[in-house]
Every structure is written in structure tokens, then in C-alpha cells.
XYZ file of C-alpha atoms in Angstrom:
219
model
C -18.408 13.046 54.565
C -21.139 12.420 52.505
C -21.058 13.325 48.997
C -23.102 16.541 48.815
C -26.344 15.534 45.965
C -25.742 16.805 42.946
C -22.151 17.327 42.863
C -20.952 15.439 40.316
C -23.667 16.457 37.538
C -22.201 19.932 38.715
C -18.603 18.916 37.861
C -19.601 17.264 34.563
C -21.457 20.585 33.490
C -18.220 22.788 34.548
C -16.259 20.179 32.107
C -18.964 20.981 29.510
C -18.587 24.676 29.976
C -14.850 24.672 29.934
C -14.637 22.702 27.043
C -17.768 24.861 24.811
C -14.758 28.002 25.632
C -12.008 26.499 24.115
C -10.868 26.631 20.312
C -12.080 23.496 18.306
C -8.855 21.074 17.470
C -10.656 19.097 14.898
C -8.668 18.803 11.692
C -10.914 19.453 8.771
C -9.355 16.033 6.981
C -8.902 16.115 3.870
C -8.594 19.771 3.250
C -5.820 20.226 5.880
C -3.533 16.917 6.001
C -2.399 15.689 9.483
C 1.070 16.354 10.769
C 2.421 12.411 11.228
C 5.499 11.515 13.133
C 8.696 10.452 11.029
C 8.395 6.546 11.853
C 4.472 6.399 11.026
C 4.167 3.049 9.350
C 1.903 3.669 6.303
C 2.885 1.639 3.449
C 5.873 -0.373 2.435
C 8.131 1.155 0.030
C 10.158 -0.651 -2.608
C 14.260 0.151 -3.998
C 14.227 -2.278 -6.436
C 18.021 -1.862 -7.493
C 18.878 -3.036 -4.073
C 16.828 -6.758 -3.964
C 18.688 -9.482 -5.304
C 15.577 -11.843 -5.062
C 16.573 -13.567 -1.760
C 13.283 -14.369 -0.662
C 13.936 -13.295 2.965
C 10.738 -11.122 3.137
C 8.656 -13.486 1.645
C 9.533 -16.460 3.804
C 9.324 -14.262 6.790
C 6.470 -12.682 6.473
C 4.037 -13.888 9.289
C 0.613 -13.539 6.766
C 2.261 -14.410 3.768
C 1.078 -11.307 1.719
C 4.118 -11.054 -0.414
C 4.376 -12.455 -3.763
C 7.971 -12.196 -5.448
C 8.910 -13.949 -8.879
C 11.904 -14.152 -10.878
C 14.094 -15.782 -13.331
C 17.630 -16.597 -13.664
C 20.228 -14.609 -16.525
C 23.831 -15.460 -17.095
C 26.236 -12.951 -16.759
C 29.420 -12.739 -18.896
C 32.680 -13.184 -17.559
C 33.887 -9.601 -16.337
C 37.611 -10.354 -17.620
C 38.618 -12.538 -20.504
C 39.044 -15.951 -19.803
C 37.006 -15.783 -16.623
C 33.470 -17.814 -15.985
C 30.123 -16.895 -16.464
C 27.779 -15.959 -13.621
C 24.463 -16.668 -13.156
C 22.118 -13.906 -11.105
C 18.426 -13.337 -9.978
C 16.267 -10.657 -12.151
C 13.408 -9.562 -10.273
C 9.611 -10.006 -12.364
C 7.295 -9.256 -9.980
C 7.225 -7.971 -6.192
C 3.639 -7.380 -4.543
C 2.172 -7.019 -1.536
C -1.155 -7.419 -0.270
C -2.080 -5.084 1.983
C -5.194 -6.445 2.313
C -3.510 -9.259 4.533
C -0.592 -7.279 5.821
C -0.703 -6.711 9.854
C 2.100 -3.946 9.536
C 4.847 -5.584 11.679
C 7.515 -4.693 9.947
C 9.491 -7.990 9.696
C 9.813 -7.920 6.415
C 11.857 -4.324 6.420
C 13.619 -5.649 9.509
C 15.365 -8.761 8.080
C 15.630 -7.480 4.234
C 19.729 -7.610 4.403
C 20.182 -4.849 1.470
C 17.866 -2.326 2.410
C 15.372 -2.641 -0.048
C 12.399 -2.099 1.779
C 11.144 0.919 3.918
C 8.470 2.145 5.792
C 6.673 5.189 4.102
C 3.803 7.465 6.062
C 2.069 7.694 3.029
C -1.799 6.513 4.131
C -4.106 7.535 1.356
C -4.525 4.372 -0.870
C -8.200 3.092 0.065
C -9.878 1.070 -2.634
C -13.194 0.184 -3.585
C -12.584 -3.271 -4.208
C -10.296 -5.799 -1.826
C -8.644 -7.027 -4.984
C -6.697 -3.375 -5.693
C -5.411 -3.291 -2.409
C -2.787 -6.002 -4.032
C -0.392 -3.151 -5.483
C 2.680 -4.085 -7.569
C 6.584 -3.533 -7.730
C 5.596 -0.145 -9.887
C 3.361 1.505 -7.255
C 5.376 0.415 -4.407
C 8.364 1.679 -6.264
C 6.542 5.170 -6.875
C 6.145 5.058 -2.588
C 9.386 4.849 -2.265
C 10.069 8.620 -2.935
C 7.800 9.421 -0.147
C 10.069 7.929 2.310
C 11.729 10.627 4.637
C 14.936 10.928 5.363
C 16.943 9.162 8.551
C 17.880 11.074 10.915
C 21.065 12.882 11.475
C 23.901 11.110 13.492
C 24.947 11.936 16.960
C 27.639 14.180 17.705
C 31.089 12.161 17.651
C 29.125 9.269 16.218
C 31.034 6.712 13.989
C 30.708 7.027 10.399
C 29.141 4.425 8.914
C 31.126 1.555 7.277
C 29.576 1.855 4.202
C 30.161 5.460 3.874
C 33.589 5.240 4.734
C 34.193 2.515 2.339
C 32.517 4.710 -0.612
C 34.400 8.115 0.349
C 37.330 6.331 0.535
C 37.222 4.953 -2.721
C 36.204 7.913 -4.183
C 38.899 9.545 -2.843
C 41.315 6.824 -4.663
C 39.837 7.014 -8.069
C 40.007 11.328 -8.207
C 43.780 10.771 -6.751
C 44.522 8.277 -10.034
C 42.471 10.711 -12.202
C 44.606 13.763 -11.032
C 47.753 11.704 -11.460
C 46.645 11.041 -15.224
C 45.893 14.135 -16.015
C 48.678 15.822 -14.799
C 51.607 16.514 -17.867
C 55.025 14.572 -17.807
C 57.868 17.102 -16.802
C 59.782 17.975 -19.839
C 63.732 18.598 -18.876
C 64.863 22.602 -19.375
C 67.322 23.111 -22.087
C 71.010 22.758 -20.543
C 69.603 20.774 -17.474
C 72.001 17.920 -16.366
C 71.330 14.667 -17.221
C 69.594 12.205 -14.375
C 72.556 10.244 -12.537
C 72.892 7.053 -14.228
C 71.479 7.912 -17.853
C 73.979 8.082 -20.445
C 73.881 10.898 -22.868
C 73.191 10.283 -26.736
C 75.894 11.210 -29.071
C 75.262 15.144 -30.332
C 73.450 15.986 -27.377
C 73.947 17.664 -24.171
C 76.908 19.716 -22.765
C 80.194 19.274 -24.335
C 82.063 19.378 -27.753
C 80.467 17.472 -30.434
C 82.330 14.334 -31.588
C 85.017 14.538 -34.005
C 84.371 13.076 -37.655
C 87.353 10.784 -38.559
C 89.003 11.992 -41.501
C 88.828 10.486 -44.981
C 91.163 9.832 -47.741
C 90.846 11.175 -51.580
C 89.809 7.446 -52.373
C 87.086 7.274 -49.778
C 88.278 5.422 -47.305
C 88.941 6.390 -43.798
C 92.520 7.274 -42.807
């Protein structure tokens, strides 16, 4: 059956009329902030306390947009007679977001959980050179990282949390044991088995003194 002439135009006008009668859904940004999904890839936050300057993120970055500088410091031995150790100290951690393609490889390869996705997206600049953000700015974005989702019911507790909890429980037990006062024996209580009573103490008659003669010697 041949189509009726003008049917396509009528359908198009019907769609237009239905749309005109609906309420608008345009968000008036920036007055109305968008509701972003929790896994939005906005920028990368840095938790520098966890960074060991292993350079894995910089080596695996396809765009080479991560710049890291560090130096070594000598750490004194933890115990007398121990050996000194050297550790890396982070001097600079910067990301050039003009080159970053938001692949997330740096976050995935970080073995110490120092990099996280943040949903923050308002970091536009008028100069392209200003898109290279240093560690201070990356640290500020760290506080915008959403909390991880809750575990499924019946899921196994993470090993890190279980180890930290056991360590905290042991420390609390040691402190509680050290805070308890030592038990004092009650008056008239029998001595413990195997313990010898000191002269003149405990139950029983007191030892008799030896008699002395008038010359001052013992009889």
C-alpha cells in the first residue's frame, strides 16, 4: 500500500506538538548543578601519604602527562644497633590535564591506593599552561572523592581492615592489662604454695629470742 502523501510531515508535526506541551528538562547550569553518577571520571585526586614514588603511574601513562620529582633521605635505625635505611620523598607530583585522556590506567596500576577518581569537573582555564595541576591542587580534589560503595551482605571483610582491627584489639588488650592494679593479699590469707614466709610474718607464733647471760653472751 502506497503511503499517504504528507503522512511523514503529519507525524513530525505531532512529535513537535507533544514536545511543546511537555515541561522543559534543561538544567540551568551553573545555577543548577548536575547530578553526576558516583563513578564519574572528572579529575584525579592524590593521597600523597600513600605515594612511595614507585613511578608506576608515570611509566604506564600512555600520554606521559604525569610529572614526578623526588629525592632520597636516610632514615635512622628503629632500634639501637640497626641499619640505616633510605626512602624516597615526594617533591613534585603534577598532572597535565591538557594531555590526559582520562583512561584511568594510572589509578589502576597504583599499588598503594594513592590515586582516585573525583567527580569534580569545574577546572577550566583560559591558558592551556594552567591545566598542569600540582600536588596541592590534586590533594584538594582528594576530599571530593566519594566514599566507596558498601560491601554486599555476607561479603568477606577486606584483609587490610581485618589486620588493622586485630592489631587494634591486641593493643587495647595490652593497655587494659597494664592499667589493672596488681592484687594485694588479704590480711590473714594463706601464702601461695611454695612461698616461704618471712620471719615474724604470717600466721603462727613469733620466734622466741635466745636468752642472754649477764656478761652479754648467749647462753
